[in-house]
mmCIF file with all atom_site columns, C-alpha atoms in Angstrom:
data_model
loop_
_atom_site.group_PDB
_atom_site.id
_atom_site.type_symbol
_atom_site.label_atom_id
_atom_site.label_alt_id
_atom_site.label_comp_id
_atom_site.label_asym_id
_atom_site.label_entity_id
_atom_site.label_seq_id
_atom_site.pdbx_PDB_ins_code
_atom_site.Cartn_x
_atom_site.Cartn_y
_atom_site.Cartn_z
_atom_site.occupancy
_atom_site.B_iso_or_equiv
_atom_site.pdbx_formal_charge
_atom_site.auth_seq_id
_atom_site.auth_comp_id
_atom_site.auth_asym_id
_atom_site.auth_atom_id
_atom_site.pdbx_PDB_model_num
ATOM 1   C CA . MET B 1 1   ? 131.152 -20.686 62.811 1.00 0.00 ? 632 MET B CA 1
ATOM 2   C CA . THR B 1 2   ? 129.573 -19.495 66.067 1.00 0.00 ? 633 THR B CA 1
ATOM 3   C CA . THR B 1 3   ? 126.074 -20.022 64.651 1.00 0.00 ? 634 THR B CA 1
ATOM 4   C CA . VAL B 1 4   ? 126.617 -23.097 62.472 1.00 0.00 ? 635 VAL B CA 1
ATOM 5   C CA . LEU B 1 5   ? 128.483 -25.461 64.795 1.00 0.00 ? 636 LEU B CA 1
ATOM 6   C CA . PRO B 1 6   ? 126.005 -25.013 67.709 1.00 0.00 ? 637 PRO B CA 1
ATOM 7   C CA . LEU B 1 7   ? 123.291 -26.417 65.392 1.00 0.00 ? 638 LEU B CA 1
ATOM 8   C CA . VAL B 1 8   ? 125.120 -29.732 65.041 1.00 0.00 ? 639 VAL B CA 1
ATOM 9   C CA . GLU B 1 9   ? 124.885 -31.000 68.628 1.00 0.00 ? 640 GLU B CA 1
ATOM 10  C CA . PRO B 1 10  ? 121.145 -30.286 69.146 1.00 0.00 ? 641 PRO B CA 1
ATOM 11  C CA . ALA B 1 11  ? 120.380 -31.936 65.781 1.00 0.00 ? 642 ALA B CA 1
ATOM 12  C CA . GLY B 1 12  ? 122.301 -35.018 66.921 1.00 0.00 ? 643 GLY B CA 1
ATOM 13  C CA . TRP B 1 13  ? 120.464 -35.032 70.268 1.00 0.00 ? 644 TRP B CA 1
ATOM 14  C CA . LEU B 1 14  ? 117.074 -34.727 68.504 1.00 0.00 ? 645 LEU B CA 1
ATOM 15  C CA . GLU B 1 15  ? 118.096 -37.528 66.147 1.00 0.00 ? 646 GLU B CA 1
ATOM 16  C CA . ARG B 1 16  ? 118.911 -39.829 69.087 1.00 0.00 ? 647 ARG B CA 1
ATOM 17  C CA . ARG B 1 17  ? 115.693 -38.928 70.967 1.00 0.00 ? 648 ARG B CA 1
ATOM 18  C CA . SER B 1 18  ? 113.267 -39.138 68.045 1.00 0.00 ? 649 SER B CA 1
ATOM 19  C CA . GLY B 1 19  ? 114.887 -41.701 65.775 1.00 0.00 ? 650 GLY B CA 1
ATOM 20  C CA . ARG B 1 20  ? 114.531 -39.287 62.841 1.00 0.00 ? 651 ARG B CA 1
ATOM 21  C CA . PRO B 1 21  ? 117.683 -38.375 60.896 1.00 0.00 ? 652 PRO B CA 1
ATOM 22  C CA . ALA B 1 22  ? 119.508 -35.176 61.818 1.00 0.00 ? 653 ALA B CA 1
ATOM 23  C CA . TRP B 1 23  ? 119.190 -33.769 58.304 1.00 0.00 ? 654 TRP B CA 1
ATOM 24  C CA . ARG B 1 24  ? 115.491 -33.295 59.094 1.00 0.00 ? 655 ARG B CA 1
ATOM 25  C CA . TRP B 1 25  ? 116.217 -31.364 62.283 1.00 0.00 ? 656 TRP B CA 1
ATOM 26  C CA . THR B 1 26  ? 119.053 -29.141 61.096 1.00 0.00 ? 657 THR B CA 1
ATOM 27  C CA . PRO B 1 27  ? 116.984 -26.843 58.811 1.00 0.00 ? 658 PRO B CA 1
ATOM 28  C CA . THR B 1 28  ? 114.361 -26.476 61.540 1.00 0.00 ? 659 THR B CA 1
ATOM 29  C CA . LEU B 1 29  ? 117.010 -25.526 64.077 1.00 0.00 ? 660 LEU B CA 1
ATOM 30  C CA . ALA B 1 30  ? 118.662 -23.161 61.561 1.00 0.00 ? 661 ALA B CA 1
ATOM 31  C CA . ALA B 1 31  ? 115.354 -21.391 60.930 1.00 0.00 ? 662 ALA B CA 1
ATOM 32  C CA . VAL B 1 32  ? 115.267 -20.035 64.494 1.00 0.00 ? 663 VAL B CA 1
ATOM 33  C CA . PRO B 1 33  ? 118.433 -17.881 64.481 1.00 0.00 ? 664 PRO B CA 1
ATOM 34  C CA . ALA B 1 34  ? 117.769 -17.031 60.823 1.00 0.00 ? 665 ALA B CA 1
ATOM 35  C CA . LEU B 1 35  ? 114.679 -15.106 61.979 1.00 0.00 ? 666 LEU B CA 1
ATOM 36  C CA . LEU B 1 36  ? 116.794 -12.454 63.701 1.00 0.00 ? 667 LEU B CA 1
ATOM 37  C CA . LEU B 1 37  ? 117.886 -10.409 60.668 1.00 0.00 ? 668 LEU B CA 1
ATOM 38  C CA . PRO B 1 38  ? 114.626 -10.330 58.675 1.00 0.00 ? 669 PRO B CA 1
ATOM 39  C CA . GLY B 1 39  ? 112.554 -10.011 61.844 1.00 0.00 ? 670 GLY B CA 1
ATOM 40  C CA . ALA B 1 40  ? 114.465 -6.955  62.997 1.00 0.00 ? 671 ALA B CA 1
ATOM 41  C CA . SER B 1 41  ? 114.375 -5.439  59.520 1.00 0.00 ? 672 SER B CA 1
ATOM 42  C CA . LEU B 1 42  ? 110.622 -6.018  59.268 1.00 0.00 ? 673 LEU B CA 1
ATOM 43  C CA . LEU B 1 43  ? 109.965 -4.513  62.702 1.00 0.00 ? 674 LEU B CA 1
ATOM 44  C CA . LEU B 1 44  ? 112.065 -1.453  61.914 1.00 0.00 ? 675 LEU B CA 1
ATOM 45  C CA . GLY B 1 45  ? 110.315 -0.965  58.564 1.00 0.00 ? 676 GLY B CA 1
ATOM 46  C CA . GLY B 1 46  ? 113.415 -1.665  56.498 1.00 0.00 ? 677 GLY B CA 1
ATOM 47  C CA . THR B 1 47  ? 111.808 -4.308  54.280 1.00 0.00 ? 678 THR B CA 1
ATOM 48  C CA . SER B 1 48  ? 108.504 -5.704  53.104 1.00 0.00 ? 679 SER B CA 1
ATOM 49  C CA . ALA B 1 49  ? 107.027 -8.995  54.301 1.00 0.00 ? 680 ALA B CA 1
ATOM 50  C CA . VAL B 1 50  ? 108.042 -10.649 51.013 1.00 0.00 ? 681 VAL B CA 1
ATOM 51  C CA . GLY B 1 51  ? 111.608 -9.353  51.340 1.00 0.00 ? 682 GLY B CA 1
ATOM 52  C CA . ALA B 1 52  ? 111.762 -10.557 54.944 1.00 0.00 ? 683 ALA B CA 1
ATOM 53  C CA . ALA B 1 53  ? 110.497 -14.006 53.915 1.00 0.00 ? 684 ALA B CA 1
ATOM 54  C CA . TRP B 1 54  ? 113.161 -14.320 51.193 1.00 0.00 ? 685 TRP B CA 1
ATOM 55  C CA . THR B 1 55  ? 115.868 -13.139 53.581 1.00 0.00 ? 686 THR B CA 1
ATOM 56  C CA . TRP B 1 56  ? 114.715 -15.714 56.149 1.00 0.00 ? 687 TRP B CA 1
ATOM 57  C CA . LEU B 1 57  ? 114.763 -18.549 53.583 1.00 0.00 ? 688 LEU B CA 1
ATOM 58  C CA . VAL B 1 58  ? 118.237 -17.645 52.313 1.00 0.00 ? 689 VAL B CA 1
ATOM 59  C CA . SER B 1 59  ? 119.546 -17.187 55.884 1.00 0.00 ? 690 SER B CA 1
ATOM 60  C CA . THR B 1 60  ? 118.132 -20.561 56.890 1.00 0.00 ? 691 THR B CA 1
ATOM 61  C CA . ALA B 1 61  ? 119.829 -22.232 53.943 1.00 0.00 ? 692 ALA B CA 1
ATOM 62  C CA . ALA B 1 62  ? 123.076 -20.369 54.654 1.00 0.00 ? 693 ALA B CA 1
ATOM 63  C CA . LEU B 1 63  ? 123.093 -21.852 58.169 1.00 0.00 ? 694 LEU B CA 1
ATOM 64  C CA . ALA B 1 64  ? 121.672 -25.315 57.452 1.00 0.00 ? 695 ALA B CA 1
ATOM 65  C CA . VAL B 1 65  ? 123.888 -26.311 54.503 1.00 0.00 ? 696 VAL B CA 1
ATOM 66  C CA . PRO B 1 66  ? 127.216 -25.749 56.315 1.00 0.00 ? 697 PRO B CA 1
ATOM 67  C CA . ALA B 1 67  ? 125.830 -27.417 59.465 1.00 0.00 ? 698 ALA B CA 1
ATOM 68  C CA . LEU B 1 68  ? 124.851 -30.469 57.434 1.00 0.00 ? 699 LEU B CA 1
ATOM 69  C CA . ALA B 1 69  ? 128.236 -30.496 55.713 1.00 0.00 ? 700 ALA B CA 1
ATOM 70  C CA . VAL B 1 70  ? 130.242 -30.338 58.945 1.00 0.00 ? 701 VAL B CA 1
ATOM 71  C CA . ARG B 1 71  ? 127.987 -32.683 60.949 1.00 0.00 ? 702 ARG B CA 1
ATOM 72  C CA . PRO B 1 72  ? 129.706 -36.001 60.043 1.00 0.00 ? 703 PRO B CA 1
ATOM 73  C CA . VAL B 1 73  ? 133.095 -34.587 61.018 1.00 0.00 ? 704 VAL B CA 1
ATOM 74  C CA . ALA B 1 74  ? 131.971 -32.710 64.134 1.00 0.00 ? 705 ALA B CA 1
ATOM 75  C CA . LEU B 1 75  ? 130.114 -35.662 65.702 1.00 0.00 ? 706 LEU B CA 1
ATOM 76  C CA . ARG B 1 76  ? 132.880 -38.244 65.334 1.00 0.00 ? 707 ARG B CA 1
ATOM 77  C CA . PRO B 1 77  ? 133.598 -40.079 68.574 1.00 0.00 ? 708 PRO B CA 1
ATOM 78  C CA . VAL B 1 78  ? 137.327 -39.470 68.130 1.00 0.00 ? 709 VAL B CA 1
ATOM 79  C CA . PRO B 1 79  ? 138.776 -35.986 68.485 1.00 0.00 ? 710 PRO B CA 1
ATOM 80  C CA . ILE B 1 80  ? 138.986 -34.043 65.255 1.00 0.00 ? 711 ILE B CA 1
ATOM 81  C CA . ARG B 1 81  ? 141.057 -31.131 64.221 1.00 0.00 ? 712 ARG B CA 1
ATOM 82  C CA . THR B 1 82  ? 139.266 -27.829 64.564 1.00 0.00 ? 713 THR B CA 1
ATOM 83  C CA . GLY B 1 83  ? 140.708 -26.766 61.235 1.00 0.00 ? 714 GLY B CA 1
ATOM 84  C CA . LYS B 1 84  ? 138.842 -29.484 59.357 1.00 0.00 ? 715 LYS B CA 1
ATOM 85  C CA . ALA B 1 85  ? 135.481 -28.585 60.924 1.00 0.00 ? 716 ALA B CA 1
ATOM 86  C CA . PHE B 1 86  ? 136.171 -24.904 60.326 1.00 0.00 ? 717 PHE B CA 1
ATOM 87  C CA . GLY B 1 87  ? 137.147 -25.573 56.713 1.00 0.00 ? 718 GLY B CA 1
ATOM 88  C CA . LEU B 1 88  ? 134.019 -27.581 55.974 1.00 0.00 ? 719 LEU B CA 1
ATOM 89  C CA . THR B 1 89  ? 131.849 -24.932 57.622 1.00 0.00 ? 720 THR B CA 1
ATOM 90  C CA . ALA B 1 90  ? 133.538 -22.126 55.713 1.00 0.00 ? 721 ALA B CA 1
ATOM 91  C CA . VAL B 1 91  ? 133.245 -23.925 52.376 1.00 0.00 ? 722 VAL B CA 1
ATOM 92  C CA . GLY B 1 92  ? 129.560 -24.730 52.975 1.00 0.00 ? 723 GLY B CA 1
ATOM 93  C CA . GLY B 1 93  ? 128.931 -21.158 54.111 1.00 0.00 ? 724 GLY B CA 1
ATOM 94  C CA . LEU B 1 94  ? 130.488 -19.784 50.944 1.00 0.00 ? 725 LEU B CA 1
ATOM 95  C CA . LEU B 1 95  ? 128.799 -22.215 48.558 1.00 0.00 ? 726 LEU B CA 1
ATOM 96  C CA . VAL B 1 96  ? 125.231 -21.243 49.461 1.00 0.00 ? 727 VAL B CA 1
ATOM 97  C CA . PRO B 1 97  ? 125.598 -17.488 48.803 1.00 0.00 ? 728 PRO B CA 1
ATOM 98  C CA . ALA B 1 98  ? 127.675 -18.234 45.693 1.00 0.00 ? 729 ALA B CA 1
ATOM 99  C CA . ALA B 1 99  ? 124.983 -20.583 44.357 1.00 0.00 ? 730 ALA B CA 1
ATOM 100 C CA . VAL B 1 100 ? 122.182 -18.092 45.104 1.00 0.00 ? 731 VAL B CA 1
ATOM 101 C CA . GLY B 1 101 ? 124.179 -15.219 43.571 1.00 0.00 ? 732 GLY B CA 1
ATOM 102 C CA . GLY B 1 102 ? 124.977 -17.341 40.524 1.00 0.00 ? 733 GLY B CA 1
ATOM 103 C CA . ALA B 1 103 ? 121.333 -18.277 40.070 1.00 0.00 ? 734 ALA B CA 1
ATOM 104 C CA . ILE B 1 104 ? 120.285 -14.623 40.276 1.00 0.00 ? 735 ILE B CA 1
ATOM 105 C CA . ALA B 1 105 ? 123.013 -13.571 37.826 1.00 0.00 ? 736 ALA B CA 1
ATOM 106 C CA . ALA B 1 106 ? 121.992 -16.345 35.417 1.00 0.00 ? 737 ALA B CA 1
ATOM 107 C CA . ALA B 1 107 ? 118.321 -15.319 35.662 1.00 0.00 ? 738 ALA B CA 1
ATOM 108 C CA . PHE B 1 108 ? 119.163 -11.697 34.817 1.00 0.00 ? 739 PHE B CA 1
ATOM 109 C CA . GLY B 1 109 ? 121.714 -12.712 32.167 1.00 0.00 ? 740 GLY B CA 1
ATOM 110 C CA . THR B 1 110 ? 119.266 -14.941 30.299 1.00 0.00 ? 741 THR B CA 1
ATOM 111 C CA . GLY B 1 111 ? 116.419 -12.445 30.534 1.00 0.00 ? 742 GLY B CA 1
ATOM 112 C CA . LEU B 1 112 ? 114.311 -14.643 32.823 1.00 0.00 ? 743 LEU B CA 1
ATOM 113 C CA . LEU B 1 113 ? 114.351 -11.713 35.268 1.00 0.00 ? 744 LEU B CA 1
ATOM 114 C CA . THR B 1 114 ? 114.585 -8.086  34.221 1.00 0.00 ? 745 THR B CA 1
ATOM 115 C CA . GLU B 1 115 ? 115.071 -4.874  36.128 1.00 0.00 ? 746 GLU B CA 1
ATOM 116 C CA . TYR B 1 116 ? 111.791 -3.094  36.817 1.00 0.00 ? 747 TYR B CA 1
ATOM 117 C CA . GLU B 1 117 ? 111.161 -0.099  34.626 1.00 0.00 ? 748 GLU B CA 1
ATOM 118 C CA . PRO B 1 118 ? 108.087 2.050   35.251 1.00 0.00 ? 749 PRO B CA 1
ATOM 119 C CA . PRO B 1 119 ? 105.668 2.372   32.359 1.00 0.00 ? 750 PRO B CA 1
ATOM 120 C CA . ARG B 1 120 ? 105.980 5.371   30.058 1.00 0.00 ? 751 ARG B CA 1
ATOM 121 C CA . LEU B 1 121 ? 102.857 6.637   28.342 1.00 0.00 ? 752 LEU B CA 1
ATOM 122 C CA . SER B 1 122 ? 102.900 8.199   24.906 1.00 0.00 ? 753 SER B CA 1
ATOM 123 C CA . ARG B 1 123 ? 100.603 11.113  24.105 1.00 0.00 ? 754 ARG B CA 1
ATOM 124 C CA . GLU B 1 124 ? 98.168  8.702   22.422 1.00 0.00 ? 755 GLU B CA 1
ATOM 125 C CA . GLN B 1 125 ? 98.156  6.339   25.416 1.00 0.00 ? 756 GLN B CA 1
ATOM 126 C CA . ALA B 1 126 ? 97.478  9.169   27.881 1.00 0.00 ? 757 ALA B CA 1
ATOM 127 C CA . VAL B 1 127 ? 94.298  10.270  26.080 1.00 0.00 ? 758 VAL B CA 1
ATOM 128 C CA . GLY B 1 128 ? 91.161  8.868   27.685 1.00 0.00 ? 759 GLY B CA 1
ATOM 129 C CA . VAL B 1 129 ? 89.301  8.720   30.973 1.00 0.00 ? 760 VAL B CA 1
ATOM 130 C CA . TRP B 1 130 ? 91.279  7.920   34.125 1.00 0.00 ? 761 TRP B CA 1
ATOM 131 C CA . THR B 1 131 ? 89.700  7.096   37.483 1.00 0.00 ? 762 THR B CA 1
ATOM 132 C CA . ASP B 1 132 ? 91.052  7.494   41.010 1.00 0.00 ? 763 ASP B CA 1
ATOM 133 C CA . GLY B 1 133 ? 89.256  4.399   42.347 1.00 0.00 ? 764 GLY B CA 1
ATOM 134 C CA . ASP B 1 134 ? 86.882  6.461   44.509 1.00 0.00 ? 765 ASP B CA 1
ATOM 135 C CA . GLY B 1 135 ? 84.508  7.784   41.844 1.00 0.00 ? 766 GLY B CA 1
ATOM 136 C CA . GLY B 1 136 ? 86.687  10.648  40.622 1.00 0.00 ? 767 GLY B CA 1
ATOM 137 C CA . THR B 1 137 ? 87.545  10.918  36.926 1.00 0.00 ? 768 THR B CA 1
ATOM 138 C CA . LEU B 1 138 ? 90.109  12.759  34.848 1.00 0.00 ? 769 LEU B CA 1
ATOM 139 C CA . ARG B 1 139 ? 89.391  13.074  31.115 1.00 0.00 ? 770 ARG B CA 1
ATOM 140 C CA . LEU B 1 140 ? 92.395  13.888  28.911 1.00 0.00 ? 771 LEU B CA 1
ATOM 141 C CA . GLU B 1 141 ? 91.669  14.939  25.321 1.00 0.00 ? 772 GLU B CA 1
ATOM 142 C CA . SER B 1 142 ? 94.048  14.773  22.334 1.00 0.00 ? 773 SER B CA 1
ATOM 143 C CA . ASP B 1 143 ? 93.951  18.598  21.992 1.00 0.00 ? 774 ASP B CA 1
ATOM 144 C CA . GLY B 1 144 ? 95.424  19.018  25.520 1.00 0.00 ? 775 GLY B CA 1
ATOM 145 C CA . THR B 1 145 ? 92.244  19.835  27.448 1.00 0.00 ? 776 THR B CA 1
ATOM 146 C CA . ALA B 1 146 ? 91.592  18.104  30.746 1.00 0.00 ? 777 ALA B CA 1
ATOM 147 C CA . THR B 1 147 ? 88.432  17.796  32.809 1.00 0.00 ? 778 THR B CA 1
ATOM 148 C CA . ALA B 1 148 ? 88.545  16.639  36.447 1.00 0.00 ? 779 ALA B CA 1
ATOM 149 C CA . ARG B 1 149 ? 85.460  15.558  38.412 1.00 0.00 ? 780 ARG B CA 1
ATOM 150 C CA . ASP B 1 150 ? 85.684  14.753  42.133 1.00 0.00 ? 781 ASP B CA 1
ATOM 151 C CA . VAL B 1 151 ? 89.328  13.623  41.969 1.00 0.00 ? 782 VAL B CA 1
ATOM 152 C CA . GLU B 1 152 ? 90.721  13.089  45.483 1.00 0.00 ? 783 GLU B CA 1
ATOM 153 C CA . HIS B 1 153 ? 93.834  15.056  46.393 1.00 0.00 ? 784 HIS B CA 1
ATOM 154 C CA . GLU B 1 154 ? 95.919  15.940  49.428 1.00 0.00 ? 785 GLU B CA 1
ATOM 155 C CA . GLY B 1 155 ? 96.678  19.523  50.245 1.00 0.00 ? 786 GLY B CA 1
ATOM 156 C CA . SER B 1 156 ? 99.811  20.915  51.886 1.00 0.00 ? 787 SER B CA 1
ATOM 157 C CA . ALA B 1 157 ? 98.724  19.522  55.276 1.00 0.00 ? 788 ALA B CA 1
ATOM 158 C CA . PRO B 1 158 ? 97.420  16.001  55.956 1.00 0.00 ? 789 PRO B CA 1
ATOM 159 C CA . ASP B 1 159 ? 94.078  17.375  57.176 1.00 0.00 ? 790 ASP B CA 1
ATOM 160 C CA . ARG B 1 160 ? 93.501  19.197  53.861 1.00 0.00 ? 791 ARG B CA 1
ATOM 161 C CA . VAL B 1 161 ? 92.237  16.215  51.893 1.00 0.00 ? 792 VAL B CA 1
ATOM 162 C CA . GLY B 1 162 ? 89.393  16.883  49.504 1.00 0.00 ? 793 GLY B CA 1
ATOM 163 C CA . THR B 1 163 ? 88.168  16.569  45.954 1.00 0.00 ? 794 THR B CA 1
ATOM 164 C CA . CYS B 1 164 ? 89.008  18.598  42.887 1.00 0.00 ? 795 CYS B CA 1
ATOM 165 C CA . SER B 1 165 ? 86.790  19.414  39.921 1.00 0.00 ? 796 SER B CA 1
ATOM 166 C CA . GLY B 1 166 ? 87.457  21.698  36.971 1.00 0.00 ? 797 GLY B CA 1
ATOM 167 C CA . THR B 1 167 ? 88.890  22.077  33.489 1.00 0.00 ? 798 THR B CA 1
ATOM 168 C CA . GLY B 1 168 ? 92.259  23.117  32.136 1.00 0.00 ? 799 GLY B CA 1
ATOM 169 C CA . THR B 1 169 ? 94.857  22.559  29.462 1.00 0.00 ? 800 THR B CA 1
ATOM 170 C CA . GLY B 1 170 ? 98.204  20.855  29.470 1.00 0.00 ? 801 GLY B CA 1
ATOM 171 C CA . THR B 1 171 ? 101.046 19.757  27.250 1.00 0.00 ? 802 THR B CA 1
ATOM 172 C CA . TYR B 1 172 ? 102.734 16.422  26.814 1.00 0.00 ? 803 TYR B CA 1
ATOM 173 C CA . THR B 1 173 ? 106.507 16.489  27.196 1.00 0.00 ? 804 THR B CA 1
ATOM 174 C CA . GLU B 1 174 ? 108.700 13.459  26.729 1.00 0.00 ? 805 GLU B CA 1
ATOM 175 C CA . GLY B 1 175 ? 111.505 13.161  29.225 1.00 0.00 ? 806 GLY B CA 1
ATOM 176 C CA . ASP B 1 176 ? 113.826 10.763  30.988 1.00 0.00 ? 807 ASP B CA 1
ATOM 177 C CA . SER B 1 177 ? 111.815 10.679  34.211 1.00 0.00 ? 808 SER B CA 1
ATOM 178 C CA . PRO B 1 178 ? 108.848 8.325   34.583 1.00 0.00 ? 809 PRO B CA 1
#
């Protein structure tokens, strides 16, 4: 309520000054306060840039839709009841998250989206030559032998970075952990 209703009056003022309808101004005005949450989260390292962008878009919609819904009632020249403006704002504010949540639930329910599961390699898939991207290779054989050549690794301290070369043996064990 304290964020949505203050968007209505500036949108009306911009509509009168520019001649463009308020529905064009309301999302733009809503985008400014919607930057607070994802911006702070991004600065504090709590989210990625993609996550912050999605949060900003959803926050903007969560502010703009109720502001557009309450605008015709709030800008009437005759006094209105606060309850009606509050009711329209509350309903609009609940519909946006409900619609987004419903769309996400439908996407997961129909299989359009699935929960990420890390890949699991079988013994046969693990056999072969693997590279570290910097010229190092790790060759895994079907009999369990392994040969490393110039594979980069980090030691126990950050300044103990180097390369590893050598041979050894290992076993393949299936487990629940990726």
